[in-house]
mmCIF file with all atom_site columns, C-alpha atoms in Angstrom:
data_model
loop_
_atom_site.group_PDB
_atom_site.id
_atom_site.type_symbol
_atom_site.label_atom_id
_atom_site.label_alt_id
_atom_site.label_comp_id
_atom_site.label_asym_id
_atom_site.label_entity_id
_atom_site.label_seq_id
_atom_site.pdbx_PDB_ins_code
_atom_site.Cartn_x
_atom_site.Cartn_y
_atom_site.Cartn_z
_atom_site.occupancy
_atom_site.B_iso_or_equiv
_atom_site.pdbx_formal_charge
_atom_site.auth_seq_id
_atom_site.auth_comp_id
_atom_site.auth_asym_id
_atom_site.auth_atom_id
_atom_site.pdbx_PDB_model_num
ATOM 1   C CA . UNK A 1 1   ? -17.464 16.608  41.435  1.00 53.00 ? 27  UNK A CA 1
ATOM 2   C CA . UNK A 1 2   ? -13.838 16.064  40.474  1.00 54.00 ? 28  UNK A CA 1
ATOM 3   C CA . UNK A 1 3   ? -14.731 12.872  39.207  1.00 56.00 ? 29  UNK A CA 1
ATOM 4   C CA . UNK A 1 4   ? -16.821 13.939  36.840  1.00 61.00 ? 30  UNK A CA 1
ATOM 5   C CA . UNK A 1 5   ? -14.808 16.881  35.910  1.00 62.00 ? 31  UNK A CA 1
ATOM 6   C CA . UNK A 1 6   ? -12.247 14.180  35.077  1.00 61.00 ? 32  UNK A CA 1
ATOM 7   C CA . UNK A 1 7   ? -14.728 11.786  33.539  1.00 58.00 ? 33  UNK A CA 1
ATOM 8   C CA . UNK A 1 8   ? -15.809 15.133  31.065  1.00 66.00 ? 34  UNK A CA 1
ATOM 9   C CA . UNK A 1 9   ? -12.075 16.002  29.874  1.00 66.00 ? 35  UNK A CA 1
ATOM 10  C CA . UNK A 1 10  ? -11.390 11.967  28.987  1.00 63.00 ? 36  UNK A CA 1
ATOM 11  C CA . UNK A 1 11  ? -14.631 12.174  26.899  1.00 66.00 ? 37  UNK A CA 1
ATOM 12  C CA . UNK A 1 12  ? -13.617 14.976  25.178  1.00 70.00 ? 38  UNK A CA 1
ATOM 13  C CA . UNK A 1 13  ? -9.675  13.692  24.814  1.00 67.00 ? 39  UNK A CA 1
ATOM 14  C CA . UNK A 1 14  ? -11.743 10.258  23.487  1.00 64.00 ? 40  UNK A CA 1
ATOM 15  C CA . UNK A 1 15  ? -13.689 12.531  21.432  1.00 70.00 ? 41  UNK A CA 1
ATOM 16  C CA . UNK A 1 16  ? -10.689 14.279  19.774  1.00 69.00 ? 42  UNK A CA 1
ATOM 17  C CA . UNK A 1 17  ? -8.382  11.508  18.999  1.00 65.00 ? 43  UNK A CA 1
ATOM 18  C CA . UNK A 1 18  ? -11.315 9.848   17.538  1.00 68.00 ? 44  UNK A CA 1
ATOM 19  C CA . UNK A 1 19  ? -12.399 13.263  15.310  1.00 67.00 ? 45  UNK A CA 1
ATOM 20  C CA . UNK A 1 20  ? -8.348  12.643  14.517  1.00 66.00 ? 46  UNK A CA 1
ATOM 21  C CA . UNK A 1 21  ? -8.064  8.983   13.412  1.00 62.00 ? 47  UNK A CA 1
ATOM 22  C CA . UNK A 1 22  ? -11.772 9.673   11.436  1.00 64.00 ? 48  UNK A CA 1
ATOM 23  C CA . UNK A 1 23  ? -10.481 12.623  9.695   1.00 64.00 ? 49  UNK A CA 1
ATOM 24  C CA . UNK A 1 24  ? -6.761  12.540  9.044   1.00 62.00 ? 50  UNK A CA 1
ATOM 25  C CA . UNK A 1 25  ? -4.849  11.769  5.683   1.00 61.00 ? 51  UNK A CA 1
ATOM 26  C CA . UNK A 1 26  ? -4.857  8.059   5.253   1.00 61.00 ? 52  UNK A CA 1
ATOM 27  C CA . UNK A 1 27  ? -4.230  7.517   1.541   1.00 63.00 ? 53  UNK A CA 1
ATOM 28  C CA . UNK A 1 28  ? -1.701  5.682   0.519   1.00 63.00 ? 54  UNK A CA 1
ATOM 29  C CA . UNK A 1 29  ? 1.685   7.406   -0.964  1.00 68.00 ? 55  UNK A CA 1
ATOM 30  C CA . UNK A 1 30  ? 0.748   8.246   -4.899  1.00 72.00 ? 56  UNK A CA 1
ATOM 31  C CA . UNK A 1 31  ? 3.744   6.262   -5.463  1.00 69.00 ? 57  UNK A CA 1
ATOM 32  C CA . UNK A 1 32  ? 2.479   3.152   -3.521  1.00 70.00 ? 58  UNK A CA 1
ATOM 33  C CA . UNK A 1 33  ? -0.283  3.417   -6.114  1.00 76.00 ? 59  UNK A CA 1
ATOM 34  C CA . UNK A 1 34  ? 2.061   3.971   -9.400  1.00 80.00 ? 60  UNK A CA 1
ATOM 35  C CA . UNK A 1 35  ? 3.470   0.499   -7.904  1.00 79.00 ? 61  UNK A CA 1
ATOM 36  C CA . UNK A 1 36  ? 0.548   -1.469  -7.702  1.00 79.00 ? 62  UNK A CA 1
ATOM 37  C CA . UNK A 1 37  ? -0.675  0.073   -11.421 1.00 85.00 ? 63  UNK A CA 1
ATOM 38  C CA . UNK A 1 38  ? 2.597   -0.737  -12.838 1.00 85.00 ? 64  UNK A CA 1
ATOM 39  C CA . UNK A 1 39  ? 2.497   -4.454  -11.599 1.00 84.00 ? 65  UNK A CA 1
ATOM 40  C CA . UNK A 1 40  ? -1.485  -4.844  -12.658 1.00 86.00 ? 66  UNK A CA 1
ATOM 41  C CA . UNK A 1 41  ? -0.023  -3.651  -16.584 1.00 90.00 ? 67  UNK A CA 1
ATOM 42  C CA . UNK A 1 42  ? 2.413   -5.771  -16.148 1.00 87.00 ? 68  UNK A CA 1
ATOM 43  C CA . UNK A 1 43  ? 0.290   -8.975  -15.452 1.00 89.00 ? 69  UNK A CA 1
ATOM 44  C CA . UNK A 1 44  ? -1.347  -7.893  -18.444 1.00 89.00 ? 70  UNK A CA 1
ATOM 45  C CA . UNK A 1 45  ? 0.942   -7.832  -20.959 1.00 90.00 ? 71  UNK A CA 1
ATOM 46  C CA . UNK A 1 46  ? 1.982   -11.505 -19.646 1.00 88.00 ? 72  UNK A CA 1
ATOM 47  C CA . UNK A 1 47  ? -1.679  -12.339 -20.538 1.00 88.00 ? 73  UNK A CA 1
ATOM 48  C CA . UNK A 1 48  ? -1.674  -10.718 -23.487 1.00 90.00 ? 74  UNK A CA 1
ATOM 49  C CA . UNK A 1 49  ? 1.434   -12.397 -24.507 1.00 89.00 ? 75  UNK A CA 1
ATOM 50  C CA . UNK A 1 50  ? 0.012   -15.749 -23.582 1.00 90.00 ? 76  UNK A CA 1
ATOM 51  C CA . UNK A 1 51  ? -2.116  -15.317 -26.312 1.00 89.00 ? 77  UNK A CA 1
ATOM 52  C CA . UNK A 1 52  ? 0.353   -13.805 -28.923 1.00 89.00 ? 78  UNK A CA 1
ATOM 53  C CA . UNK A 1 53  ? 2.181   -17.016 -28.118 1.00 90.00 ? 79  UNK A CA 1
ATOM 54  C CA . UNK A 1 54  ? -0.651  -19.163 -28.508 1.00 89.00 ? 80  UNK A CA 1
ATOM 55  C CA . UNK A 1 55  ? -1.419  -18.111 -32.048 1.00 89.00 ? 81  UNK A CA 1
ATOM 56  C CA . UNK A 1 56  ? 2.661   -17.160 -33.314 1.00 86.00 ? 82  UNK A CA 1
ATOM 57  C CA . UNK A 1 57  ? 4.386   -20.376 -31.445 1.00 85.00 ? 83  UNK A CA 1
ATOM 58  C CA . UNK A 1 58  ? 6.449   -17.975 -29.080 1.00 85.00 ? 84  UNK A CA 1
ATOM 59  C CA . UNK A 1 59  ? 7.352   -15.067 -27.374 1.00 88.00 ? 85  UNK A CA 1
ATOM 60  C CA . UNK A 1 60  ? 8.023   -11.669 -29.484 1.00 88.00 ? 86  UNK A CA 1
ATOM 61  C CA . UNK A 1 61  ? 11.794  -10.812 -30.170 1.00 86.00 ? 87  UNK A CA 1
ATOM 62  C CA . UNK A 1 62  ? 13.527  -8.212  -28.083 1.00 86.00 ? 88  UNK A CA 1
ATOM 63  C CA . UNK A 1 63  ? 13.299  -6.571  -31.342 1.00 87.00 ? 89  UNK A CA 1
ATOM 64  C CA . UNK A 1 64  ? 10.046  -6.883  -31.931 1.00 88.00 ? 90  UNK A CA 1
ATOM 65  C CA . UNK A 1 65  ? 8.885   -5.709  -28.330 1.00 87.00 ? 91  UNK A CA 1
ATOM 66  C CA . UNK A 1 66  ? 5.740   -5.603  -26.950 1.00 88.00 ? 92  UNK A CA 1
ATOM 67  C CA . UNK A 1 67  ? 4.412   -3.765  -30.444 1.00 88.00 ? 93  UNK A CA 1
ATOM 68  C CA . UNK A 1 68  ? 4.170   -6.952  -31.930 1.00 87.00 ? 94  UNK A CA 1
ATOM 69  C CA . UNK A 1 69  ? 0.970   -6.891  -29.471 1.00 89.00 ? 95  UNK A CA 1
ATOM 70  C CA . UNK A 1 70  ? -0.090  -4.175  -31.822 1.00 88.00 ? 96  UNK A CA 1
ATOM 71  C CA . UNK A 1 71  ? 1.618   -4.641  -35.176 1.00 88.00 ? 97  UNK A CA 1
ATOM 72  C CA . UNK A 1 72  ? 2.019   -7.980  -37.131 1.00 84.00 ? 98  UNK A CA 1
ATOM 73  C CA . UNK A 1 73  ? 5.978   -8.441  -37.265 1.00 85.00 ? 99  UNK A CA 1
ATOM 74  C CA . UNK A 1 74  ? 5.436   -11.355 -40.173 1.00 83.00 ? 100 UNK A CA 1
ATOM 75  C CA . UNK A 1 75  ? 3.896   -14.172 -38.460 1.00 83.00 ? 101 UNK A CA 1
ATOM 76  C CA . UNK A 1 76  ? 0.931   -15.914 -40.437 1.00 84.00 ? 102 UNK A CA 1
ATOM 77  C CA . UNK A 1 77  ? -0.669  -16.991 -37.328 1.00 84.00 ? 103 UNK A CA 1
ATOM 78  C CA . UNK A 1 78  ? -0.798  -13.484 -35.802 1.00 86.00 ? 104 UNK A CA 1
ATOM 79  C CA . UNK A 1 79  ? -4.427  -12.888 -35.210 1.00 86.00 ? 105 UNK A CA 1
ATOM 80  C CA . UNK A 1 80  ? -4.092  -9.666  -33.333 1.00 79.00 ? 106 UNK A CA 1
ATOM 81  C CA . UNK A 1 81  ? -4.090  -7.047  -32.349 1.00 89.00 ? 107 UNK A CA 1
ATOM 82  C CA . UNK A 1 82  ? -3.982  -7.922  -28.832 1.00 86.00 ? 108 UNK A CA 1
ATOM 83  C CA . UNK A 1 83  ? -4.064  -4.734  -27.410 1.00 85.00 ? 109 UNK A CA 1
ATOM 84  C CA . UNK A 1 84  ? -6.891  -2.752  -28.196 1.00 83.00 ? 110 UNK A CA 1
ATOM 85  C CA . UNK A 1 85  ? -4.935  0.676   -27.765 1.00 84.00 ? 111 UNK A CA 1
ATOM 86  C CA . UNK A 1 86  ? -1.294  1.698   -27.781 1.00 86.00 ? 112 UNK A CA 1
ATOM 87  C CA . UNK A 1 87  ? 1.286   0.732   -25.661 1.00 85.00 ? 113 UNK A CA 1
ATOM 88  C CA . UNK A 1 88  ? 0.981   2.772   -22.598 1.00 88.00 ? 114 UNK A CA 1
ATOM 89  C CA . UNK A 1 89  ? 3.761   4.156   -20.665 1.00 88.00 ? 115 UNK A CA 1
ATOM 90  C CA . UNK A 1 90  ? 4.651   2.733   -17.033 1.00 87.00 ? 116 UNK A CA 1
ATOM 91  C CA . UNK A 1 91  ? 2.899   4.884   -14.609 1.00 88.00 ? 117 UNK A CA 1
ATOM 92  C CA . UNK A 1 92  ? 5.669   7.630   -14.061 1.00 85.00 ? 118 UNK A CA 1
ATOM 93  C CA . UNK A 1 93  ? 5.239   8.147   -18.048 1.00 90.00 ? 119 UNK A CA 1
ATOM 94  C CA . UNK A 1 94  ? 8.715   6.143   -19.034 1.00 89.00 ? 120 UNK A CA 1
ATOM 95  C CA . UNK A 1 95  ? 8.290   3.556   -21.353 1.00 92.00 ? 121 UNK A CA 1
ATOM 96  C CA . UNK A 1 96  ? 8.254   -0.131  -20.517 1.00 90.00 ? 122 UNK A CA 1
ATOM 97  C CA . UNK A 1 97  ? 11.284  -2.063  -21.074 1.00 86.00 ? 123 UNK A CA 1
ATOM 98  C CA . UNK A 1 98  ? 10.912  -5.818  -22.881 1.00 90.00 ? 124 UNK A CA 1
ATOM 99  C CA . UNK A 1 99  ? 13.586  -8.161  -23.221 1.00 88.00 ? 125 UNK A CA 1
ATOM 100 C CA . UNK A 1 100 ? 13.318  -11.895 -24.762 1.00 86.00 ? 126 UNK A CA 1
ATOM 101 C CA . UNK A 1 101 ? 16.414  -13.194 -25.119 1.00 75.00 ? 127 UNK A CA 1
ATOM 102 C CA . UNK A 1 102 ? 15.144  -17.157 -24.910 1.00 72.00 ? 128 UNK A CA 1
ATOM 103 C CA . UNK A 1 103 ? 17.548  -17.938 -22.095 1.00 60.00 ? 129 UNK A CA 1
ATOM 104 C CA . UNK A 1 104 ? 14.826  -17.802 -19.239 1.00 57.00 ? 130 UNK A CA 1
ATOM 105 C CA . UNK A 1 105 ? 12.876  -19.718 -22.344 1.00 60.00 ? 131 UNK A CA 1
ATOM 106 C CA . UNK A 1 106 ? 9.783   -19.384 -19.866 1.00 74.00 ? 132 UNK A CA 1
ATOM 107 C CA . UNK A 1 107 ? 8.750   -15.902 -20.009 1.00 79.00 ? 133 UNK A CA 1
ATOM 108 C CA . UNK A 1 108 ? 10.163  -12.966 -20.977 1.00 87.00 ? 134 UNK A CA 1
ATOM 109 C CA . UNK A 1 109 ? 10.892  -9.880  -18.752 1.00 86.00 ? 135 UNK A CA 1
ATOM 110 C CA . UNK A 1 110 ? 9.101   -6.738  -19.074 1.00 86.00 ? 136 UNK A CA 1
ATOM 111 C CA . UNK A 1 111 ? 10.051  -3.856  -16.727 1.00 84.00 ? 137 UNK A CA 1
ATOM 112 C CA . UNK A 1 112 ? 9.586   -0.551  -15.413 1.00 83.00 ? 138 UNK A CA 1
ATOM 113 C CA . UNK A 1 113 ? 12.209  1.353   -13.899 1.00 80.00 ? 139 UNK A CA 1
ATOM 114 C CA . UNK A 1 114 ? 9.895   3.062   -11.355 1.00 77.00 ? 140 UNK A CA 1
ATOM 115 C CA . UNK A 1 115 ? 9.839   6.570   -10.695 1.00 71.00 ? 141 UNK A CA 1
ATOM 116 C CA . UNK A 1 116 ? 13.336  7.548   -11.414 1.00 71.00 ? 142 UNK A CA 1
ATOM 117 C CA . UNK A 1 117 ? 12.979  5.915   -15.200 1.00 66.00 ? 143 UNK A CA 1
ATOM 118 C CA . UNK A 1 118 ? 17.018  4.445   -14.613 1.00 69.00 ? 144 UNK A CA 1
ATOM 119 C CA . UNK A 1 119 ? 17.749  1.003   -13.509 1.00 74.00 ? 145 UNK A CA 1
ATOM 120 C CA . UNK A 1 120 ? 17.610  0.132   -10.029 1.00 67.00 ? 146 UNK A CA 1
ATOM 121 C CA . UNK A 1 121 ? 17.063  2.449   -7.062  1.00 64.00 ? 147 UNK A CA 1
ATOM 122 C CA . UNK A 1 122 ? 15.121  2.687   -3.780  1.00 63.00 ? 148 UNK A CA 1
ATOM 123 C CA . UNK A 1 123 ? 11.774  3.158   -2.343  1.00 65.00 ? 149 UNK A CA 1
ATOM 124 C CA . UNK A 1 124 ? 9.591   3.892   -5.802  1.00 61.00 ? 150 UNK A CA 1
ATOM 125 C CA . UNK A 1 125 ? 12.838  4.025   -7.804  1.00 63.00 ? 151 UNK A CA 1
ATOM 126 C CA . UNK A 1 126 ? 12.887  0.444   -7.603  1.00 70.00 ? 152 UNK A CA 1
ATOM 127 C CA . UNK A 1 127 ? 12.682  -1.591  -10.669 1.00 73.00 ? 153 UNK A CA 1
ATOM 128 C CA . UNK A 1 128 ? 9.305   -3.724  -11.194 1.00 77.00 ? 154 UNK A CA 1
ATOM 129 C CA . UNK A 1 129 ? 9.783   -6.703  -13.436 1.00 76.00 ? 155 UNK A CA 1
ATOM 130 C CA . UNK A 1 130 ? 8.092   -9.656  -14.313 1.00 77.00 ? 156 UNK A CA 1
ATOM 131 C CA . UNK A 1 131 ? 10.646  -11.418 -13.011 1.00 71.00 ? 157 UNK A CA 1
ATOM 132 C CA . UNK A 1 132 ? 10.260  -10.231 -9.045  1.00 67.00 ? 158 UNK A CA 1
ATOM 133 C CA . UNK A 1 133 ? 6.473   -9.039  -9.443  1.00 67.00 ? 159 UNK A CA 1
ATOM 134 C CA . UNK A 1 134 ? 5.543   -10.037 -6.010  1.00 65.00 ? 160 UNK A CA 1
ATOM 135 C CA . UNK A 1 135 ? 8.808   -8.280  -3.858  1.00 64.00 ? 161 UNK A CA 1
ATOM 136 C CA . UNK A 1 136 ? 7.356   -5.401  -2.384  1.00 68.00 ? 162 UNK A CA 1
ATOM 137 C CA . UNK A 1 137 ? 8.653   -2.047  -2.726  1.00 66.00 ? 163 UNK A CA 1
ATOM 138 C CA . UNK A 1 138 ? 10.288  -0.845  0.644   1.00 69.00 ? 164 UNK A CA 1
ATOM 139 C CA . UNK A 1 139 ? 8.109   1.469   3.348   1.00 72.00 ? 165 UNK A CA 1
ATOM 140 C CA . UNK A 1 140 ? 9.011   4.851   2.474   1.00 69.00 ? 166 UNK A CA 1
ATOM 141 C CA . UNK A 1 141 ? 9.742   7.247   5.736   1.00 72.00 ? 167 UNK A CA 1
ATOM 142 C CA . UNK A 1 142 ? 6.565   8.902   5.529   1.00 70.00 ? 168 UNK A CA 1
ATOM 143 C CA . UNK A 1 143 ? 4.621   5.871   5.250   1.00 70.00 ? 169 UNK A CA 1
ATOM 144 C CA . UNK A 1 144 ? 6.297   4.449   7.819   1.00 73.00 ? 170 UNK A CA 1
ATOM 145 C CA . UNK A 1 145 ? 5.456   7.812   9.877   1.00 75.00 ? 171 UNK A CA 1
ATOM 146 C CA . UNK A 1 146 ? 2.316   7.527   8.952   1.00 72.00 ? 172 UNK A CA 1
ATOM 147 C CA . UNK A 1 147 ? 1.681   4.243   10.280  1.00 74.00 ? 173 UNK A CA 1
ATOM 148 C CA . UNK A 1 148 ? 3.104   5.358   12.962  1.00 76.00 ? 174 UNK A CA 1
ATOM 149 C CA . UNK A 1 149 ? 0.336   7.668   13.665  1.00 76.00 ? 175 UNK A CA 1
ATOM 150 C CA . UNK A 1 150 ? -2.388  5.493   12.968  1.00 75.00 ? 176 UNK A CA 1
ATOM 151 C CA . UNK A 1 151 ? -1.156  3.069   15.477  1.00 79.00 ? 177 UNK A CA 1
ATOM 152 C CA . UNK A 1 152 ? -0.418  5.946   18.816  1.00 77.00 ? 178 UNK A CA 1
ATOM 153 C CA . UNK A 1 153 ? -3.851  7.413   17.739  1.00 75.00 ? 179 UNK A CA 1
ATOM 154 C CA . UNK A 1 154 ? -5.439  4.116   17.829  1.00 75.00 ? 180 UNK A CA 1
ATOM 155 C CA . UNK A 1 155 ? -3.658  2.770   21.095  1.00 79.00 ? 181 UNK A CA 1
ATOM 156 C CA . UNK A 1 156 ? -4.793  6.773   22.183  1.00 74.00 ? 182 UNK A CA 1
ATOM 157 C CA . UNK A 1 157 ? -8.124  6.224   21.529  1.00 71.00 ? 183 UNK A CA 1
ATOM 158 C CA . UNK A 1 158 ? -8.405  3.321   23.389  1.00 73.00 ? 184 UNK A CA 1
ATOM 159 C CA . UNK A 1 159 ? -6.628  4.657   26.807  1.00 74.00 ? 185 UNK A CA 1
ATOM 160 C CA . UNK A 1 160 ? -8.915  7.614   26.365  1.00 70.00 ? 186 UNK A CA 1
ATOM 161 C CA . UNK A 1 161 ? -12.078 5.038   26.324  1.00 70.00 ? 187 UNK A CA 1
ATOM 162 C CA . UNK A 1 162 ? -10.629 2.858   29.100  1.00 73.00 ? 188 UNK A CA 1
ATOM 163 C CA . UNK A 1 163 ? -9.946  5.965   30.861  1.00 71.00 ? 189 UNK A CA 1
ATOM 164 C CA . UNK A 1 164 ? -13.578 6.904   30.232  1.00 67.00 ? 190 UNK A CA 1
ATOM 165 C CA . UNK A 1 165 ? -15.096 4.055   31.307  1.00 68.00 ? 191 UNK A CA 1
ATOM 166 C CA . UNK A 1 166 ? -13.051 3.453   34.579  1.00 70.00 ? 192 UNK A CA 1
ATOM 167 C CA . UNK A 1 167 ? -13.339 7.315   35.748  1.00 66.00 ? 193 UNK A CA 1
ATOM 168 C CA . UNK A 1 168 ? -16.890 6.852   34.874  1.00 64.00 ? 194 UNK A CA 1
ATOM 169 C CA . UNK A 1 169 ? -17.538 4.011   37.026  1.00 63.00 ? 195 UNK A CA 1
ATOM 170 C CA . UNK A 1 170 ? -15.466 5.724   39.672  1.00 59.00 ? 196 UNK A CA 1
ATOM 171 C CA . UNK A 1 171 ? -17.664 8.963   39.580  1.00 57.00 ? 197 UNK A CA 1
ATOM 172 C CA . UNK A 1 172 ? -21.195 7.057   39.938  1.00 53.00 ? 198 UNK A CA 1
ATOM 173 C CA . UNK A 1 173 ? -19.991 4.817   42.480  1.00 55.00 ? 199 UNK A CA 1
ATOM 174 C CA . UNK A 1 174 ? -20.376 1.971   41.314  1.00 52.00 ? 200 UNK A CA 1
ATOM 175 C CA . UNK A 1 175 ? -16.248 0.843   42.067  1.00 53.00 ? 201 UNK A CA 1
ATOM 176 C CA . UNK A 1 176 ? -16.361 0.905   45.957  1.00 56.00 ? 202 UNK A CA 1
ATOM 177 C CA . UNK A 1 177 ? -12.838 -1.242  45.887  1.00 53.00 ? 203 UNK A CA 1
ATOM 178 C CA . UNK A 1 178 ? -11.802 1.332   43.670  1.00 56.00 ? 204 UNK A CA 1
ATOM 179 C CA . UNK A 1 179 ? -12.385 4.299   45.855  1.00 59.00 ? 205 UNK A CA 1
ATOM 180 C CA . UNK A 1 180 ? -11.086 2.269   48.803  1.00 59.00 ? 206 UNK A CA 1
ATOM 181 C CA . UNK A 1 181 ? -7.985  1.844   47.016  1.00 56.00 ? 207 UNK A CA 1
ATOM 182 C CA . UNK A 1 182 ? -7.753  5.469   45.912  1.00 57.00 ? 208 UNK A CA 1
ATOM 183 C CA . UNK A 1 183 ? -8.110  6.280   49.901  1.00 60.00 ? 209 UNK A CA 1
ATOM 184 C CA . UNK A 1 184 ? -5.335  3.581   50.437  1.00 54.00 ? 210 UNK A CA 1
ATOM 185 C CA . UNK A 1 185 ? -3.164  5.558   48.382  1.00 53.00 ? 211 UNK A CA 1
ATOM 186 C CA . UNK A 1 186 ? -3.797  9.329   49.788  1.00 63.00 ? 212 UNK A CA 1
ATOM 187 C CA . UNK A 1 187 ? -3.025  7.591   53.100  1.00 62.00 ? 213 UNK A CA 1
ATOM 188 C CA . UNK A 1 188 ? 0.049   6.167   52.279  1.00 52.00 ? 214 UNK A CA 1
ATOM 189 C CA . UNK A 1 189 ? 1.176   9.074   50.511  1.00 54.00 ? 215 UNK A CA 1
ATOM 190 C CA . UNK A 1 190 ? 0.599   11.102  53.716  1.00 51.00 ? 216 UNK A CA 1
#
């Protein structure tokens, strides 16, 4: 009877931290996807300047800037516009910052200063740039918390079901060398 008293409460503990990893908050930070949107433009505006360089023979000026994408700044074989609407802002609403200075004659660097809108800076404050694309941004604390909580619920869940499973076993007999052991124990303890 105890047994299956016991067997009933790790079902329902099973139950609950299941109802709990179902059912709780896992989005990602909103800044975790600001990142991500901010590297995707990015990428783009390399594209897109792929093809302004394709048709002009090279990279707009500093000057210029990534309206040059929009605007013809004098070139004959400008055959834009590339961008079909305006510049848009980075993701936190600051404006993107483009620099072609020829000296890194490869590409040139476009960047958003992340959520702060200042250069450098932490978690989502952290600069994204052409330049370091693929460096991910650093766990915040509350992501970091809450994989934390995904993982204890998860190793949770599964104790629960072991749990389960063995009291289960124990309670329709089916473990003799279990419940010998069990009476091992109460003897030993006595």
């Amino acid at each position: 009877m105890l047994a299956k008293a016991t067997a009933c409460i790790g079902m329902v503990f099973c139950a609950l931290l299941i109802l709990v990893f179902v059912f709780a908050d896992w989005r990602p930070d909103i800044g975790r996807l600001r990142e991500g949107r901010a590297s995707v433009q990015i990428r783009f505006f390399l594209t897109t300047l792929e093809s302004y360089k394709a048709d002009c023979g090279g990279y707009p000026t500093t000057a210029e800037g990534l309206d040059a994408l929009r605007e013809n700044p004098g070139y004959p074989g400008w055959h834009g516009p590339y961008l079909s609407e305006d510049i848009p802002a980075d993701p936190w609403g600051h404006p993107y910052i483009y620099r072609y200075t020829g000296a890194r004659a490869e590409s040139p660097e476009i960047i958003s200063y992340g959520a702060d809108g200042k250069p450098g800076g932490r978690y989502f404050d952290t600069d994204i740039s052409t330049w370091a694309l693929f460096v991910p941004v650093q766990e915040t604390p509350s992501e970091a918390r809450v994989r934390h909580v995904r993982t204890l619920t998860f190793i949770g869940i599964c104790a629960a079901f072991v749990g389960f499973l063995f009291l289960s076993r124990l309670s329709i007999g089916h473990a003799p060398e279990i419940r010998t052991a069990l009476v091992l124990l109460r003897i030993v303890k006595q």
